[in-house]
Amino acid sequence: MSTPTETPSRTALTTLRELPSNVWNSIFRNPLPSTDLERASTSFTNFFLHIHPVKVNRNTLRPVYTLGLGLISVFLFLILAVTGVLLMFYYVPSTTQAYDRMLDLRGTVAFGIFLRNMHRWSAHGMVAIVFLHMCRVFFTGAYKKPREFNWVLGVLLLLVTLFLSFTGYLLPWDQLAFWAITVGTSIAGYAPLVGKQIQFVLLGDTTVGQEALLRFYVLHVAVLPTLLVLLMAVHFWRIRKDGGLSRPEKAAEKAVDKAPAAPEAGVVKLKKVYGLQGFVRGPFTKVGNVPDDSVYGWPNLLMAELFVFVLTVSVILVVSLAFGAPLEQPVNVMHPPNPAKAPWYFLGLQELVSYSAFWGGIGIPGLMVAMLFLVPYIDRTTHGVGRWFAKERLLANTIFLTLVILNIIFIVIGTFFRGPNWTFVSPF
Ligand code: HEM
């Protein structure tokens, strides 16, 4: 601010000199925090940070607990969104142009091939990592009360992720894409009564052609990403509302649960804890002598996230430099490859379809998805939460692990051990 004695030229000079700091301070209202109060205030007032809790339990930051898999899924999605938008500048969803545009990416667009590699490998990575994240949640019993609904949201996220990857598979319009989607959508056609209708709605026709390409494109670039972002937002919001990530019961909390119903004078019954922003479950924001096993989100959580981000981006960059995304011959509807294979994550189903069209195409996948949705409502026990493979959960973990291994075995058989006419071949 200029004083009345300052000359106009001095005022202009001061304004100019203070311009950078004034702009900076108008955006970042708080200085870099150095006290606990400032750390809390930074998380609380910053638009991008306020999705984070002010404090997190130490267990949340243990890499061996979450393995960072949920975060890696988020970052892979971010890479996919950025590279996907850049690819949209070149791609045309037309059966006469799509393949040529792929060749252009290889030949004429600067970094085009690299962009496509990043998009392709992140997409495969995301399918695998989201699946592993689900396994982590199951094996730590983190789907139990009060996180049942977040598990359900997770199952929806898994399905949307699979569908996003599947719709993207068709877009290069090469032999691999065309026949994988032909096989994949014919699996949907095995559903009783409505199978053919579902297939028709998906393809916009009776076979894979221009209508299917346009539908898959719109689903892939607009409908499904929007749905995924919405589901993710609710998923993260629920994590906060459920009192942060699951964690093992601490001795102190156990003691609290065993406390008599009418505590003696001076003994705090710690079942309900009140914090500045209302109620929270568990000893996060605390009053009184609640044992506090939490640390500030800034900088602890933020640094952990930054580390996972850098790791994810680095791995994708290295993989994209080392391996090219496949591009086969342009579509030839008269010459199906033998065997024509679905995308790898559906190869387990394709393998099952070779034994029974109904059970492989609809019966078993339908049952699996229904079971996944119902898991937290069937398993109502509350013990063994927050620990990997807790012995109290031996039965549930054994059943889940068996199904996961079976799924992987079928995928491996479909990928490596099936040759022409789906006969058994040795990959060696
Ligand atoms: C696009 C897919 C997904 C994204 C981006 C995502 C993201 C996340 C993140 C960042 C976390 C916290 C950190 C962590 O646990 O690693 C989390 C926790 C959680 N996720 Fe997911 N998730 C996805 C899919 C799923 C799936 C498929 C399931 C289960 C079917 C699931 C169920 C849960 C549950 C129950 C929690 C809380 C875990 C706990 O309290 O320990 N999520 N998710």
Short mmCIF file of C-alpha atoms and ligand atoms in Angstrom, two decimals:
data_model
loop_
_atom_site.label_atom_id
_atom_site.label_comp_id
_atom_site.label_asym_id
_atom_site.label_seq_id
_atom_site.Cartn_x
_atom_site.Cartn_y
_atom_site.Cartn_z
CA MET A 1 0.00 0.00 0.00
CA SER A 2 1.34 3.45 -0.85
CA THR A 3 1.32 6.21 1.75
CA PRO A 4 -0.12 9.69 0.95
CA THR A 5 3.44 11.08 0.75
CA GLU A 6 4.55 8.64 -1.99
CA THR A 7 4.86 9.97 -5.54
CA PRO A 8 2.84 8.31 -8.35
CA SER A 9 6.01 6.84 -9.92
CA ARG A 10 7.09 5.36 -6.56
CA THR A 11 3.56 3.87 -6.12
CA ALA A 12 3.76 2.25 -9.56
CA LEU A 13 7.23 0.89 -8.75
CA THR A 14 6.09 -0.58 -5.42
CA THR A 15 3.02 -2.14 -7.05
CA LEU A 16 5.22 -3.69 -9.72
CA ARG A 17 7.73 -4.98 -7.18
CA GLU A 18 5.02 -6.50 -5.03
CA LEU A 19 3.14 -7.98 -8.00
CA PRO A 20 4.66 -11.52 -7.86
CA SER A 21 4.16 -11.90 -4.12
CA ASN A 22 0.65 -10.42 -4.30
CA VAL A 23 -0.33 -12.88 -7.05
CA TRP A 24 1.30 -15.77 -5.16
CA ASN A 25 -0.42 -14.84 -1.87
CA SER A 26 -3.80 -14.49 -3.56
CA ILE A 27 -3.55 -18.13 -4.68
CA PHE A 28 -1.70 -19.69 -1.75
CA ARG A 29 -3.26 -18.16 1.36
CA ASN A 30 -1.01 -19.94 3.86
CA PRO A 31 2.78 -19.97 4.01
CA LEU A 32 4.50 -23.38 3.95
CA PRO A 33 3.39 -24.88 7.25
CA SER A 34 5.81 -25.25 10.11
CA THR A 35 3.47 -25.85 13.05
CA ASP A 36 0.78 -28.51 13.56
CA LEU A 37 -1.93 -25.89 13.33
CA GLU A 38 -0.57 -24.63 10.01
CA ARG A 39 -0.25 -28.20 8.69
CA ALA A 40 -3.89 -28.83 9.51
CA SER A 41 -4.93 -25.51 8.01
CA THR A 42 -3.01 -26.24 4.77
CA SER A 43 -4.87 -29.51 4.21
CA PHE A 44 -8.15 -27.91 5.17
CA THR A 45 -8.09 -24.75 3.06
CA ASN A 46 -6.41 -25.90 -0.16
CA PHE A 47 -8.87 -26.97 -2.87
CA PHE A 48 -6.68 -29.83 -4.11
CA LEU A 49 -5.59 -30.96 -0.68
CA HIS A 50 -8.88 -30.79 1.14
CA ILE A 51 -9.81 -34.21 -0.23
CA HIS A 52 -7.14 -35.42 2.19
CA PRO A 53 -7.76 -35.90 5.88
CA VAL A 54 -5.96 -33.48 8.16
CA LYS A 55 -4.60 -36.49 10.04
CA VAL A 56 -4.12 -40.09 8.99
CA ASN A 57 -3.53 -43.22 10.97
CA ARG A 58 0.05 -44.52 10.76
CA ASN A 59 -1.21 -47.84 9.43
CA THR A 60 -2.56 -46.07 6.30
CA LEU A 61 0.99 -45.03 5.41
CA ARG A 62 2.51 -48.50 5.83
CA PRO A 63 3.45 -49.49 2.26
CA VAL A 64 3.05 -53.20 3.06
CA TYR A 65 -0.57 -52.65 4.11
CA THR A 66 -2.12 -51.09 0.96
CA LEU A 67 0.83 -51.73 -1.39
CA GLY A 68 -0.25 -48.37 -2.84
CA LEU A 69 -2.52 -50.25 -5.24
CA GLY A 70 -5.54 -47.93 -4.98
CA LEU A 71 -3.31 -44.92 -5.59
CA ILE A 72 -1.54 -46.57 -8.52
CA SER A 73 -5.00 -47.19 -10.05
CA VAL A 74 -5.78 -43.47 -9.70
CA PHE A 75 -2.49 -42.40 -11.28
CA LEU A 76 -2.81 -44.88 -14.14
CA PHE A 77 -6.23 -43.40 -14.82
CA LEU A 78 -4.73 -39.90 -14.85
CA ILE A 79 -2.04 -41.00 -17.35
CA LEU A 80 -4.79 -42.60 -19.45
CA ALA A 81 -6.87 -39.41 -19.38
CA VAL A 82 -3.95 -37.18 -20.43
CA THR A 83 -2.59 -39.48 -23.17
CA GLY A 84 -6.16 -40.29 -24.26
CA VAL A 85 -7.05 -36.63 -24.82
CA LEU A 86 -3.83 -36.13 -26.82
CA LEU A 87 -4.61 -39.19 -28.93
CA MET A 88 -8.10 -37.81 -29.62
CA PHE A 89 -6.51 -34.97 -31.63
CA TYR A 90 -5.41 -37.56 -34.21
CA TYR A 91 -7.94 -40.36 -34.06
CA VAL A 92 -11.04 -40.61 -36.27
CA PRO A 93 -13.63 -43.27 -35.38
CA SER A 94 -14.25 -44.35 -38.95
CA THR A 95 -13.63 -47.79 -40.42
CA THR A 96 -11.95 -46.18 -43.44
CA GLN A 97 -9.64 -43.89 -41.46
CA ALA A 98 -8.95 -45.38 -38.02
CA TYR A 99 -6.19 -47.78 -39.08
CA ASP A 100 -4.44 -45.15 -41.23
CA ARG A 101 -4.47 -42.80 -38.26
CA MET A 102 -2.69 -45.50 -36.25
CA LEU A 103 -0.03 -45.68 -38.95
CA ASP A 104 0.26 -41.87 -38.87
CA LEU A 105 0.89 -42.03 -35.13
CA ARG A 106 3.77 -44.38 -35.88
CA GLY A 107 5.19 -42.48 -38.79
CA THR A 108 4.39 -38.78 -38.81
CA VAL A 109 3.14 -37.55 -35.43
CA ALA A 110 5.92 -36.43 -33.08
CA PHE A 111 6.04 -38.84 -30.13
CA GLY A 112 2.84 -40.44 -31.52
CA ILE A 113 4.03 -44.00 -31.07
CA PHE A 114 5.24 -43.22 -27.55
CA LEU A 115 1.88 -41.68 -26.67
CA ARG A 116 0.07 -44.74 -27.94
CA ASN A 117 2.41 -47.09 -26.05
CA MET A 118 1.82 -45.15 -22.81
CA HIS A 119 -1.94 -45.29 -23.30
CA ARG A 120 -1.95 -48.99 -24.13
CA TRP A 121 0.32 -50.17 -21.30
CA SER A 122 -1.40 -47.97 -18.72
CA ALA A 123 -4.75 -49.48 -19.75
CA HIS A 124 -3.50 -53.06 -19.34
CA GLY A 125 -1.78 -52.03 -16.10
CA MET A 126 -4.93 -50.46 -14.72
CA VAL A 127 -7.01 -53.62 -15.27
CA ALA A 128 -4.38 -55.70 -13.47
CA ILE A 129 -3.78 -53.22 -10.63
CA VAL A 130 -7.49 -52.62 -9.91
CA PHE A 131 -7.92 -56.40 -9.69
CA LEU A 132 -4.95 -56.67 -7.31
CA HIS A 133 -6.33 -53.76 -5.24
CA MET A 134 -9.59 -55.70 -4.86
CA CYS A 135 -7.57 -58.73 -3.70
CA ARG A 136 -5.72 -56.57 -1.16
CA VAL A 137 -9.02 -55.22 0.20
CA PHE A 138 -10.38 -58.75 0.49
CA PHE A 139 -7.33 -60.33 2.11
CA THR A 140 -7.20 -57.57 4.74
CA GLY A 141 -10.94 -57.94 5.44
CA ALA A 142 -11.40 -54.24 4.59
CA TYR A 143 -14.84 -54.77 3.02
CA LYS A 144 -16.48 -55.35 6.39
CA LYS A 145 -18.75 -52.97 8.24
CA PRO A 146 -18.76 -49.96 7.82
CA ARG A 147 -17.07 -50.32 4.40
CA GLU A 148 -19.64 -52.60 2.72
CA PHE A 149 -20.93 -49.94 0.37
CA ASN A 150 -17.45 -48.83 -0.62
CA TRP A 151 -16.70 -52.42 -1.61
CA VAL A 152 -19.85 -52.35 -3.79
CA LEU A 153 -18.64 -49.10 -5.38
CA GLY A 154 -15.30 -50.85 -5.92
CA VAL A 155 -16.95 -53.75 -7.77
CA LEU A 156 -18.68 -51.18 -10.02
CA LEU A 157 -15.29 -49.50 -10.57
CA LEU A 158 -13.78 -52.84 -11.57
CA LEU A 159 -16.57 -53.51 -14.08
CA VAL A 160 -16.32 -50.00 -15.58
CA THR A 161 -12.52 -50.36 -15.80
CA LEU A 162 -12.88 -53.65 -17.69
CA PHE A 163 -15.47 -52.16 -20.02
CA LEU A 164 -13.33 -49.07 -20.63
CA SER A 165 -10.39 -51.23 -21.62
CA PHE A 166 -12.61 -53.48 -23.77
CA THR A 167 -14.15 -50.55 -25.70
CA GLY A 168 -10.67 -49.11 -26.32
CA TYR A 169 -9.48 -52.43 -27.74
CA LEU A 170 -11.55 -51.98 -30.94
CA LEU A 171 -10.36 -48.48 -31.82
CA PRO A 172 -7.11 -49.28 -33.74
CA TRP A 173 -9.31 -51.24 -36.18
CA ASP A 174 -6.69 -53.88 -36.92
CA GLN A 175 -7.14 -57.66 -37.09
CA LEU A 176 -6.36 -58.05 -33.36
CA ALA A 177 -8.99 -55.44 -32.40
CA PHE A 178 -11.69 -56.62 -34.76
CA TRP A 179 -11.54 -60.30 -33.89
CA ALA A 180 -11.02 -59.79 -30.16
CA ILE A 181 -14.19 -57.68 -30.02
CA THR A 182 -16.05 -60.10 -32.29
CA VAL A 183 -15.21 -62.92 -29.85
CA GLY A 184 -15.78 -60.75 -26.74
CA THR A 185 -19.23 -59.54 -27.81
CA SER A 186 -20.26 -63.03 -28.92
CA ILE A 187 -19.62 -64.14 -25.31
CA ALA A 188 -22.30 -61.60 -24.27
CA GLY A 189 -24.59 -63.14 -26.92
CA TYR A 190 -24.74 -66.41 -24.94
CA ALA A 191 -26.94 -64.85 -22.24
CA PRO A 192 -30.34 -66.57 -22.26
CA LEU A 193 -33.33 -64.67 -23.70
CA VAL A 194 -31.67 -61.24 -23.93
CA GLY A 195 -28.17 -62.24 -25.12
CA LYS A 196 -28.70 -61.36 -28.79
CA GLN A 197 -30.39 -58.08 -27.85
CA ILE A 198 -27.46 -57.10 -25.61
CA GLN A 199 -25.07 -57.92 -28.44
CA PHE A 200 -27.13 -55.80 -30.85
CA VAL A 201 -27.24 -52.81 -28.48
CA LEU A 202 -23.47 -53.05 -28.02
CA LEU A 203 -22.67 -53.32 -31.72
CA GLY A 204 -25.50 -51.22 -33.19
CA ASP A 205 -25.69 -53.96 -35.82
CA THR A 206 -25.50 -57.74 -36.08
CA THR A 207 -21.75 -57.71 -36.73
CA VAL A 208 -18.78 -55.54 -35.74
CA GLY A 209 -18.67 -52.59 -38.19
CA GLN A 210 -18.92 -48.79 -38.40
CA GLU A 211 -21.81 -48.58 -35.90
CA ALA A 212 -19.88 -50.63 -33.34
CA LEU A 213 -16.75 -48.52 -33.83
CA LEU A 214 -18.70 -45.31 -33.21
CA ARG A 215 -20.50 -46.74 -30.16
CA PHE A 216 -17.31 -48.06 -28.64
CA TYR A 217 -15.62 -44.71 -29.27
CA VAL A 218 -18.35 -42.66 -27.57
CA LEU A 219 -18.45 -45.08 -24.64
CA HIS A 220 -14.66 -45.07 -24.42
CA VAL A 221 -13.98 -41.33 -24.54
CA ALA A 222 -17.09 -39.87 -22.88
CA VAL A 223 -19.59 -42.12 -21.12
CA LEU A 224 -17.34 -44.56 -19.24
CA PRO A 225 -14.62 -42.09 -18.13
CA THR A 226 -17.31 -39.78 -16.73
CA LEU A 227 -18.89 -42.69 -14.89
CA LEU A 228 -15.49 -43.77 -13.56
CA VAL A 229 -14.67 -40.27 -12.28
CA LEU A 230 -18.04 -40.04 -10.54
CA LEU A 231 -17.66 -43.47 -8.94
CA MET A 232 -14.09 -42.64 -7.87
CA ALA A 233 -15.24 -39.39 -6.25
CA VAL A 234 -17.84 -41.26 -4.17
CA HIS A 235 -15.28 -44.03 -3.44
CA PHE A 236 -12.84 -41.49 -1.93
CA TRP A 237 -15.58 -39.62 -0.11
CA ARG A 238 -16.72 -42.90 1.47
CA ILE A 239 -13.16 -43.67 2.63
CA ARG A 240 -13.28 -40.41 4.62
CA LYS A 241 -16.78 -41.04 5.93
CA ASP A 242 -15.88 -44.58 6.98
CA GLY A 243 -13.17 -43.17 9.24
CA GLY A 244 -10.17 -43.57 6.91
CA LEU A 245 -8.66 -46.86 5.80
CA SER A 246 -9.21 -50.03 7.77
CA ARG A 247 -6.59 -50.83 10.38
CA PRO A 248 -5.95 -53.49 12.96
CA GLU A 249 -7.70 -53.15 16.24
CA LYS A 250 -5.21 -51.68 18.66
CA ALA A 251 -4.87 -53.00 22.14
CA ALA A 252 -6.18 -49.71 23.44
CA GLU A 253 -9.29 -49.86 21.29
CA LYS A 254 -9.90 -53.45 22.37
CA ALA A 255 -9.68 -52.31 25.94
CA VAL A 256 -12.22 -49.61 25.18
CA ASP A 257 -14.67 -52.12 23.72
CA LYS A 258 -14.34 -54.23 26.83
CA ALA A 259 -14.96 -51.27 29.12
CA PRO A 260 -18.00 -51.67 31.39
CA ALA A 261 -21.26 -50.13 30.19
CA ALA A 262 -21.36 -47.62 33.05
CA PRO A 263 -17.77 -46.45 33.49
CA GLU A 264 -16.50 -45.31 36.80
CA ALA A 265 -15.94 -41.62 37.37
CA GLY A 266 -12.83 -40.37 35.56
CA VAL A 267 -12.74 -43.27 33.06
CA VAL A 268 -13.43 -42.05 29.56
CA LYS A 269 -15.52 -44.43 27.49
CA LEU A 270 -14.00 -44.06 24.07
CA LYS A 271 -16.65 -45.55 21.83
CA LYS A 272 -17.66 -42.23 20.36
CA VAL A 273 -15.07 -39.58 19.70
CA TYR A 274 -15.82 -35.98 18.86
CA GLY A 275 -13.72 -33.86 16.57
CA LEU A 276 -13.77 -30.35 15.24
CA GLN A 277 -15.75 -31.28 12.13
CA GLY A 278 -18.30 -33.51 13.81
CA PHE A 279 -18.15 -37.23 14.54
CA VAL A 280 -15.46 -39.53 13.29
CA ARG A 281 -15.02 -43.21 13.86
CA GLY A 282 -11.83 -44.13 15.66
CA PRO A 283 -9.35 -41.95 17.46
CA PHE A 284 -8.53 -39.52 14.66
CA THR A 285 -9.47 -36.09 15.86
CA LYS A 286 -9.60 -36.49 19.56
CA VAL A 287 -10.51 -35.03 22.85
CA GLY A 288 -9.31 -36.14 26.21
CA ASN A 289 -6.77 -38.90 26.65
CA VAL A 290 -7.55 -40.96 23.54
CA PRO A 291 -4.40 -42.73 22.36
CA ASP A 292 -3.38 -40.98 19.14
CA ASP A 293 -1.72 -43.12 16.50
CA SER A 294 -2.07 -40.64 13.69
CA VAL A 295 0.20 -38.22 11.85
CA TYR A 296 -0.51 -35.09 9.82
CA GLY A 297 -1.58 -35.57 6.21
CA TRP A 298 0.73 -32.73 5.26
CA PRO A 299 3.49 -33.69 4.57
CA ASN A 300 3.33 -37.43 5.41
CA LEU A 301 0.45 -38.56 3.21
CA LEU A 302 1.33 -36.09 0.48
CA MET A 303 4.93 -37.30 0.23
CA ALA A 304 3.78 -40.94 0.11
CA GLU A 305 1.39 -40.04 -2.72
CA LEU A 306 4.09 -38.14 -4.58
CA PHE A 307 6.39 -41.14 -4.31
CA VAL A 308 3.75 -43.52 -5.72
CA PHE A 309 3.01 -41.02 -8.50
CA VAL A 310 6.66 -40.73 -9.55
CA LEU A 311 7.07 -44.51 -9.39
CA THR A 312 3.95 -45.16 -11.51
CA VAL A 313 4.88 -42.60 -14.17
CA SER A 314 8.49 -43.86 -14.29
CA VAL A 315 7.46 -47.49 -14.77
CA ILE A 316 5.01 -46.56 -17.54
CA LEU A 317 7.63 -44.39 -19.26
CA VAL A 318 10.24 -47.17 -19.17
CA VAL A 319 7.80 -49.86 -20.35
CA SER A 320 6.56 -47.57 -23.16
CA LEU A 321 10.13 -46.92 -24.30
CA ALA A 322 10.98 -50.61 -24.25
CA PHE A 323 7.83 -52.21 -25.74
CA GLY A 324 5.65 -51.12 -28.64
CA ALA A 325 1.86 -51.46 -28.53
CA PRO A 326 0.80 -54.13 -31.02
CA LEU A 327 -0.68 -53.16 -34.37
CA GLU A 328 -1.54 -55.98 -36.73
CA GLN A 329 -2.77 -56.01 -40.33
CA PRO A 330 -5.82 -53.88 -41.19
CA VAL A 331 -9.22 -55.54 -40.65
CA ASN A 332 -10.05 -58.34 -43.04
CA VAL A 333 -13.50 -59.70 -42.24
CA MET A 334 -12.93 -62.68 -44.54
CA HIS A 335 -9.82 -63.90 -42.73
CA PRO A 336 -10.26 -64.48 -39.01
CA PRO A 337 -7.02 -65.38 -37.25
CA ASN A 338 -7.05 -68.91 -35.93
CA PRO A 339 -7.60 -68.89 -33.02
CA ALA A 340 -9.32 -65.49 -32.60
CA LYS A 341 -8.75 -64.51 -28.98
CA ALA A 342 -10.57 -62.06 -26.70
CA PRO A 343 -8.50 -59.48 -24.70
CA TRP A 344 -6.36 -61.29 -22.10
CA TYR A 345 -8.60 -60.41 -19.12
CA PHE A 346 -11.52 -62.19 -20.85
CA LEU A 347 -9.45 -65.18 -21.98
CA GLY A 348 -10.39 -67.12 -18.83
CA LEU A 349 -14.03 -66.72 -19.87
CA GLN A 350 -13.24 -67.69 -23.45
CA GLU A 351 -11.52 -70.81 -22.14
CA LEU A 352 -14.67 -71.64 -20.13
CA VAL A 353 -16.86 -70.93 -23.18
CA SER A 354 -14.93 -73.65 -25.02
CA TYR A 355 -16.35 -76.14 -22.48
CA SER A 356 -19.84 -74.67 -22.13
CA ALA A 357 -21.10 -71.59 -23.96
CA PHE A 358 -23.74 -70.84 -21.34
CA TRP A 359 -21.63 -71.41 -18.23
CA GLY A 360 -18.55 -69.68 -19.61
CA GLY A 361 -20.41 -66.82 -21.25
CA ILE A 362 -22.99 -66.02 -18.65
CA GLY A 363 -23.47 -68.54 -15.80
CA ILE A 364 -20.06 -68.36 -14.12
CA PRO A 365 -19.28 -64.65 -14.76
CA GLY A 366 -22.82 -63.75 -13.62
CA LEU A 367 -22.41 -65.78 -10.43
CA MET A 368 -18.95 -64.31 -9.77
CA VAL A 369 -20.15 -60.71 -10.10
CA ALA A 370 -23.22 -61.40 -7.94
CA MET A 371 -20.99 -63.02 -5.29
CA LEU A 372 -18.61 -60.06 -5.38
CA PHE A 373 -21.45 -57.60 -4.79
CA LEU A 374 -22.82 -59.68 -1.93
CA VAL A 375 -19.54 -60.56 -0.14
CA PRO A 376 -19.78 -57.88 2.60
CA TYR A 377 -23.44 -58.66 3.24
CA ILE A 378 -22.83 -62.41 3.54
CA ASP A 379 -19.68 -62.25 5.67
CA ARG A 380 -20.96 -60.29 8.67
CA THR A 381 -18.24 -61.19 11.18
CA THR A 382 -16.11 -58.27 12.29
CA HIS A 383 -12.88 -59.96 13.28
CA GLY A 384 -9.56 -60.10 11.41
CA VAL A 385 -9.91 -56.64 9.84
CA GLY A 386 -6.77 -54.65 9.02
CA ARG A 387 -4.34 -57.57 8.85
CA TRP A 388 -3.23 -59.54 5.80
CA PHE A 389 -4.45 -63.15 5.86
CA ALA A 390 -5.67 -62.96 9.47
CA LYS A 391 -6.08 -66.49 10.79
CA GLU A 392 -9.63 -65.70 11.94
CA ARG A 393 -10.50 -65.29 8.22
CA LEU A 394 -8.91 -68.51 7.03
CA LEU A 395 -12.04 -69.90 5.33
CA ALA A 396 -13.03 -66.68 3.49
CA ASN A 397 -9.45 -66.04 2.35
CA THR A 398 -8.99 -69.63 1.17
CA ILE A 399 -12.18 -69.54 -0.93
CA PHE A 400 -11.28 -66.16 -2.46
CA LEU A 401 -7.67 -67.18 -3.14
CA THR A 402 -8.80 -70.42 -4.81
CA LEU A 403 -11.11 -68.47 -7.15
CA VAL A 404 -8.38 -65.93 -7.94
CA ILE A 405 -5.88 -68.71 -8.74
CA LEU A 406 -8.45 -70.56 -10.89
CA ASN A 407 -9.11 -67.34 -12.82
CA ILE A 408 -5.39 -66.83 -13.39
CA ILE A 409 -4.91 -70.48 -14.47
CA PHE A 410 -7.71 -70.19 -17.06
CA ILE A 411 -6.27 -66.92 -18.38
CA VAL A 412 -2.80 -68.51 -18.68
CA ILE A 413 -4.24 -71.55 -20.50
CA GLY A 414 -6.24 -69.31 -22.87
CA THR A 415 -3.23 -67.08 -23.55
CA PHE A 416 -0.38 -69.55 -23.96
CA PHE A 417 -1.78 -73.05 -24.37
CA ARG A 418 -4.46 -72.60 -27.01
CA GLY A 419 -3.71 -72.84 -30.72
CA PRO A 420 -5.66 -73.21 -33.99
CA ASN A 421 -9.29 -74.33 -33.48
CA TRP A 422 -8.71 -73.84 -29.74
CA THR A 423 -6.74 -77.07 -29.53
CA PHE A 424 -4.20 -77.55 -26.77
CA VAL A 425 -0.68 -76.51 -27.80
CA SER A 426 2.59 -76.26 -25.92
CA PRO A 427 4.05 -72.75 -25.82
CA PHE A 428 7.57 -74.18 -25.40
C1 HEM B 1 -10.76 -47.58 -10.62
C2 HEM B 1 -10.69 -48.40 -9.61
C3 HEM B 1 -10.34 -48.06 -8.19
C4 HEM B 1 -9.68 -46.98 -7.69
C5 HEM B 1 -9.08 -45.81 -8.46
C6 HEM B 1 -9.62 -47.13 -6.24
C7 HEM B 1 -8.97 -46.28 -5.38
C8 HEM B 1 -8.82 -46.50 -4.03
C9 HEM B 1 -7.91 -45.80 -3.15
C10 HEM B 1 -6.96 -44.68 -3.59
C11 HEM B 1 -8.05 -46.30 -1.92
C12 HEM B 1 -7.26 -45.91 -0.68
C13 HEM B 1 -5.84 -46.49 -0.74
C14 HEM B 1 -5.74 -47.99 -0.90
O1 HEM B 1 -6.50 -48.73 -0.27
O2 HEM B 1 -4.89 -48.43 -1.70
C15 HEM B 1 -9.10 -47.32 -1.97
C16 HEM B 1 -9.61 -48.00 -0.89
C17 HEM B 1 -10.64 -48.94 -0.98
N1 HEM B 1 -11.10 -49.53 -2.12
FE1 HEM B 1 -10.68 -48.92 -3.99
N2 HEM B 1 -10.29 -48.29 -5.90
C18 HEM B 1 -10.72 -48.89 -7.06
C19 HEM B 1 -11.36 -50.11 -7.15
C20 HEM B 1 -11.79 -50.86 -6.07
C21 HEM B 1 -12.31 -52.20 -6.13
C22 HEM B 1 -12.40 -53.02 -7.42
C23 HEM B 1 -12.69 -52.54 -4.87
C24 HEM B 1 -13.33 -53.82 -4.38
C25 HEM B 1 -14.17 -54.53 -5.06
C26 HEM B 1 -12.37 -51.42 -4.00
C27 HEM B 1 -12.66 -51.34 -2.65
C28 HEM B 1 -12.05 -50.46 -1.78
C29 HEM B 1 -12.26 -50.43 -0.35
C30 HEM B 1 -13.26 -51.28 0.46
C31 HEM B 1 -11.37 -49.48 0.15
C32 HEM B 1 -11.15 -49.12 1.62
C33 HEM B 1 -10.04 -50.05 2.06
C34 HEM B 1 -9.65 -49.93 3.50
O3 HEM B 1 -10.35 -49.26 4.26
O4 HEM B 1 -8.62 -50.54 3.86
N3 HEM B 1 -11.80 -50.43 -4.75
N4 HEM B 1 -9.53 -47.42 -3.28
#
